[in-house]
Short mmCIF file of C-alpha atoms and ligand atoms in Angstrom, two decimals:
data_model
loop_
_atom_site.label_atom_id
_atom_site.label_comp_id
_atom_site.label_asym_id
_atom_site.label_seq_id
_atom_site.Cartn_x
_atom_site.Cartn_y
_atom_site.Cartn_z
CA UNK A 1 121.06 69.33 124.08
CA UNK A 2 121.07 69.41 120.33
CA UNK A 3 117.34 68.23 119.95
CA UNK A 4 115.90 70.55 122.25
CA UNK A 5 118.12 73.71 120.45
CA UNK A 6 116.48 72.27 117.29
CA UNK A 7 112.88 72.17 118.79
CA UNK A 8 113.60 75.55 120.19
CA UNK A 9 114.55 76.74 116.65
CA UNK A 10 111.75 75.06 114.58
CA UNK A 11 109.29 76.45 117.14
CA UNK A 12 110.51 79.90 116.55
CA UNK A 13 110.67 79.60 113.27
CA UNK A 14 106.76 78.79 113.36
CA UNK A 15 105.55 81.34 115.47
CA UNK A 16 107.59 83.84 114.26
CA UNK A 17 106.24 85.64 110.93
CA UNK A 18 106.61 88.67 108.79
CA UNK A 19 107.27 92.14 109.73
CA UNK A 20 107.58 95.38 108.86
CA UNK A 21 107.55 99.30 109.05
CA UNK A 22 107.75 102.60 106.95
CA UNK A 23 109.91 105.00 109.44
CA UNK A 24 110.47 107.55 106.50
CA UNK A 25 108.34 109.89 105.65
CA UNK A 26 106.70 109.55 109.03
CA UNK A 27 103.61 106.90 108.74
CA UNK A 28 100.25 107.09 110.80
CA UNK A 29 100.79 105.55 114.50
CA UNK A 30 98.00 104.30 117.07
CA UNK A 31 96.57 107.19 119.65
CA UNK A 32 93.55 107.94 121.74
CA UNK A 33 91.16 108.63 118.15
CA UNK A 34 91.95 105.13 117.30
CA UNK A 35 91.29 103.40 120.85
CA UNK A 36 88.12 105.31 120.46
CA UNK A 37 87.39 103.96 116.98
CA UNK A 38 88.94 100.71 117.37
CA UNK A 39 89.43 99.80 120.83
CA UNK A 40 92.49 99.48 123.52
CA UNK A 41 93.66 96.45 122.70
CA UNK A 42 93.97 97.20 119.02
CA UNK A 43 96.02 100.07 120.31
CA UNK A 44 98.01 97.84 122.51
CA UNK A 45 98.60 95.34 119.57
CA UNK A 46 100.53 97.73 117.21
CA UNK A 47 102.25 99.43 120.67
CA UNK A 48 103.47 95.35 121.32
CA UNK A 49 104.58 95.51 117.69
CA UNK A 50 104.79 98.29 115.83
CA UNK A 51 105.75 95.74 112.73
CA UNK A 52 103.50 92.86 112.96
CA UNK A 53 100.89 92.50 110.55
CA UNK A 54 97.01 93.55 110.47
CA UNK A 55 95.87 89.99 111.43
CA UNK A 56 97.08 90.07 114.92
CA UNK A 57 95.57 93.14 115.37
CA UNK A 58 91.35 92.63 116.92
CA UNK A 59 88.79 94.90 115.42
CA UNK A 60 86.15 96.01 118.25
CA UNK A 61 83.41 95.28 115.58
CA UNK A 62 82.84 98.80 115.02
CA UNK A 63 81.59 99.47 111.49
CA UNK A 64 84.06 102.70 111.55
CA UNK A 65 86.92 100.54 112.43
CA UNK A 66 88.70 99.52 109.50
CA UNK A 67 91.66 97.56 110.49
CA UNK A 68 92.63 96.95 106.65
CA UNK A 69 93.22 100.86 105.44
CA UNK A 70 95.80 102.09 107.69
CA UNK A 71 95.93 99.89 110.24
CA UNK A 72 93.19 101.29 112.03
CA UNK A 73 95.42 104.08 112.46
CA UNK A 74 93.29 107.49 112.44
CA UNK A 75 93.96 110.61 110.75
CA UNK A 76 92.72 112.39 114.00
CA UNK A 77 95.54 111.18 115.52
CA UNK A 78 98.26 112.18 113.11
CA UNK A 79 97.53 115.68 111.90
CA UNK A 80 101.27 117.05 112.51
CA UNK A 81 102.57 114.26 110.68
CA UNK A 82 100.92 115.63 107.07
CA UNK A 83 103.61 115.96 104.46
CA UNK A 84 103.37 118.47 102.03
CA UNK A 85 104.14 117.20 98.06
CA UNK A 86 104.08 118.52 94.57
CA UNK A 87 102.82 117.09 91.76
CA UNK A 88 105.69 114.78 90.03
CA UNK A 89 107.62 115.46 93.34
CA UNK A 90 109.79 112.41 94.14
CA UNK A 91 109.18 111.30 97.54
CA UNK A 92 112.12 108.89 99.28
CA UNK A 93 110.80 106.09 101.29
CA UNK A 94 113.01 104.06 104.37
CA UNK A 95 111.25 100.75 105.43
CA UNK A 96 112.58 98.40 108.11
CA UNK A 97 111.73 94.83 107.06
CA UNK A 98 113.18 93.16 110.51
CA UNK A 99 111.42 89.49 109.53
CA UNK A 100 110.96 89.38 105.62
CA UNK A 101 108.39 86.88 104.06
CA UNK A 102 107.83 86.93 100.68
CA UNK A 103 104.84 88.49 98.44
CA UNK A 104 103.82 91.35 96.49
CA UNK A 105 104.11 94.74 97.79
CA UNK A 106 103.06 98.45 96.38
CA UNK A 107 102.70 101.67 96.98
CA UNK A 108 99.38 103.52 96.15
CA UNK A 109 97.03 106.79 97.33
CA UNK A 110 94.15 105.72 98.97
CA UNK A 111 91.10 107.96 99.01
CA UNK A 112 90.05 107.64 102.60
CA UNK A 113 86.77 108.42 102.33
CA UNK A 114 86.22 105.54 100.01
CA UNK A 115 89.22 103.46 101.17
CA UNK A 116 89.49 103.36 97.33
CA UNK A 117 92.95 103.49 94.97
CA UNK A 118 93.10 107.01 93.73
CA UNK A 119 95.00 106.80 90.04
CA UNK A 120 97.69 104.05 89.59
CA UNK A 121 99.76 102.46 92.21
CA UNK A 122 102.93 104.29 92.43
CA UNK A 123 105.72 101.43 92.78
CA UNK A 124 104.67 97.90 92.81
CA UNK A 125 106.95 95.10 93.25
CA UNK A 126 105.82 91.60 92.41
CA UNK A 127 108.24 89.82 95.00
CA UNK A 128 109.27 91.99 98.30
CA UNK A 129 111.19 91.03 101.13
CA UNK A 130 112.28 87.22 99.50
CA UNK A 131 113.59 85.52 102.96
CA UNK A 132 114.90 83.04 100.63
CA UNK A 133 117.75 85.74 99.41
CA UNK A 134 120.79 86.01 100.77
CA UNK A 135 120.54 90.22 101.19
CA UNK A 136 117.09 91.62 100.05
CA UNK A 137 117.43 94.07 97.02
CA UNK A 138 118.13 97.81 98.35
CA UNK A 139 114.73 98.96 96.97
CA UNK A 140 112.79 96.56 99.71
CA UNK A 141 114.14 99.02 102.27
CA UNK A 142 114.74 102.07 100.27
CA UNK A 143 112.99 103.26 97.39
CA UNK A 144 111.34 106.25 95.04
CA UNK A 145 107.97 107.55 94.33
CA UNK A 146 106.84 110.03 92.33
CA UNK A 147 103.69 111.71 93.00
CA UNK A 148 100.99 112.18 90.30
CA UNK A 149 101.51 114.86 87.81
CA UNK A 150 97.24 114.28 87.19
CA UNK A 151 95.03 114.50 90.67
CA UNK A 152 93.21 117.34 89.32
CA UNK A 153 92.54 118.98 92.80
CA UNK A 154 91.92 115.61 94.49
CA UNK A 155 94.20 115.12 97.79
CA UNK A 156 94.90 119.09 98.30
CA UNK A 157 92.58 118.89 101.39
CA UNK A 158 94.58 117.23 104.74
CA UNK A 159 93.15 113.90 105.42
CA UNK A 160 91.58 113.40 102.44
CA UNK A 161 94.01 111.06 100.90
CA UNK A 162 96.82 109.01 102.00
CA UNK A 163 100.02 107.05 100.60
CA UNK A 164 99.48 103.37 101.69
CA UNK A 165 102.08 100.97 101.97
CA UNK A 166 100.65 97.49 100.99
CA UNK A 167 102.70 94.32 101.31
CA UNK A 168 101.26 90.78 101.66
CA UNK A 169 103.50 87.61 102.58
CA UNK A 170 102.19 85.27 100.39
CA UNK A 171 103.18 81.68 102.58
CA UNK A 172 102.44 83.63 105.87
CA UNK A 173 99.10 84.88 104.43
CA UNK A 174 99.75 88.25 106.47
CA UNK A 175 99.39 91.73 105.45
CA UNK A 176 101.69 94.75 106.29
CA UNK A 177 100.05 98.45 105.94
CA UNK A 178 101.67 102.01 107.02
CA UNK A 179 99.89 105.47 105.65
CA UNK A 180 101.78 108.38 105.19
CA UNK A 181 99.25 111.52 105.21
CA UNK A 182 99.85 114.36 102.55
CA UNK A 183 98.56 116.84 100.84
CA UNK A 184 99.28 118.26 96.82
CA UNK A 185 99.98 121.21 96.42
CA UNK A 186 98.15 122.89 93.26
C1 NAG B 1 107.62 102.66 112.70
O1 NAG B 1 107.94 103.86 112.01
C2 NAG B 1 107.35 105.02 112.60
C3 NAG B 1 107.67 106.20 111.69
O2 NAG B 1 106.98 106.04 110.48
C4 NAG B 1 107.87 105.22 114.00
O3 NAG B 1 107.22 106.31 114.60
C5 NAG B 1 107.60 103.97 114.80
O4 NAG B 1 108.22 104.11 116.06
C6 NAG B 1 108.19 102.75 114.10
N1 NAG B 1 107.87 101.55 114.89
C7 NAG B 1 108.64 100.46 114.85
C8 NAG B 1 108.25 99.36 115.77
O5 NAG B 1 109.61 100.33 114.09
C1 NAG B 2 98.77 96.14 96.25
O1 NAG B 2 99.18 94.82 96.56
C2 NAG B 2 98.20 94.05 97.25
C3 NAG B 2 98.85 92.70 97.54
O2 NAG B 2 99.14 92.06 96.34
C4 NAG B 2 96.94 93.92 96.45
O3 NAG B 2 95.96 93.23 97.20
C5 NAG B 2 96.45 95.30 96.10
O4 NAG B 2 95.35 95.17 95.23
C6 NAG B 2 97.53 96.08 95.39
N1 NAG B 2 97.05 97.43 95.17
C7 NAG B 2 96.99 97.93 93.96
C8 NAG B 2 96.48 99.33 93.87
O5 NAG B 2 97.35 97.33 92.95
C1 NAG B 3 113.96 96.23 92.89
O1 NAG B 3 115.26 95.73 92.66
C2 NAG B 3 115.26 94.45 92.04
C3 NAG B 3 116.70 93.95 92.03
O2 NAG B 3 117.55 94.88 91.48
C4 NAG B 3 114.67 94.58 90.64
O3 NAG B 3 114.64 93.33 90.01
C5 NAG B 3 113.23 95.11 90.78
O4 NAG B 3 112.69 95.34 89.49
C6 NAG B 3 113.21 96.41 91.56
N1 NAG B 3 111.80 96.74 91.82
C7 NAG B 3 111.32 97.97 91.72
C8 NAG B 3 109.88 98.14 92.00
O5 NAG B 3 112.02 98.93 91.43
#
């Protein structure tokens, strides 16, 4: 009885990894632009798990299909989502880290033409989500950024940038991504 609840345990503990969501502001989600882009079943694999991480989600192969900005998530499909920001606005952030696992995290504006950083990252944490802790600090889950006082016009157009969420745990070698769409104001 007591072996096979430890074999039960240690198995879940080894197919079980990190995971993780932004639910505030609202991030990019799967739809219909993205089956198109990236396929069903990389639809179906964030709809499973709307927290797992980018390398359980399959890439169709499709040059357009970029499974490592966004998630493969598409703008197309998350137009009424765009937040609206001014520059040096602080922007509150809510993440749900339901499985932590340990690694570098940040926060940064991708250009998503490029899929390159735009400026500075805008909070970057050199360990996030520590399952060793007993509680994680209250900044894994909620937290501040402020938004550049120096885009000089860049990201006033919706779609053109986006505020990625970027976490990697280090022993699981997986990596977590949410985009929140915006725009600046001028
Ligand atoms: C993740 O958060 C988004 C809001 O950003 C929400 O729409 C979605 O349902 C959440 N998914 C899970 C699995 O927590
Ligand atoms: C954010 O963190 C990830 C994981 O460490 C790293 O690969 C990425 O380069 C970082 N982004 C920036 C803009 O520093
Ligand atoms: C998050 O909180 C921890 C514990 O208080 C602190 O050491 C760390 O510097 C904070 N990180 C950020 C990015 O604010």
């Amino acid at each position: 009885m007591r072996a096979s609840t430890f074999f039960s345990t240690a198995l879940f503990a080894a197919t079980v990894l990190a995971h993780g969501n932004i639910t505030s502001p609202p991030a990019r989600q799967p739809g219909p632009n993205m089956a198109k882009v990236c396929g069903s079943a990389a639809v179906s694999a964030i709809l499973a798990d709307g927290t797992g991480p980018l390398e359980n989600i399959p890439s169709n192969g499709n040059p357009n299909c970029n499974i490592f900005m966004c998630k493969g998530a598409q703008f197309a499909d998350n137009t009424a989502k765009v937040q609206t920001y001014a520059p040096g606005q602080v922007v509150p952030f809510k993440a749900v880290l339901p499985i932590p696992h340990e690694g570098p995290a940040n926060v940064s504006i991708i250009d998503t033409a490029s899929n390159t950083v735009v400026g500075l990252p805008l909070i970057e944490f050199a360990s996030y989500a520590d399952e060793n802790l007993a509680v994680l600090p209250a900044n894994n889950t909620a937290f501040k950024v402020a938004m550049p006082t120096n885009l000089n016009g860049a990201c006033q157009v919706a779609g053109e940038c986006t505020m990625q969420w970027f976490w990697f745990g280090t022993n699981a070698a997986q990596t977590y991504e949410n985009c929140v769409d915006f725009v600046m104001t001028a």
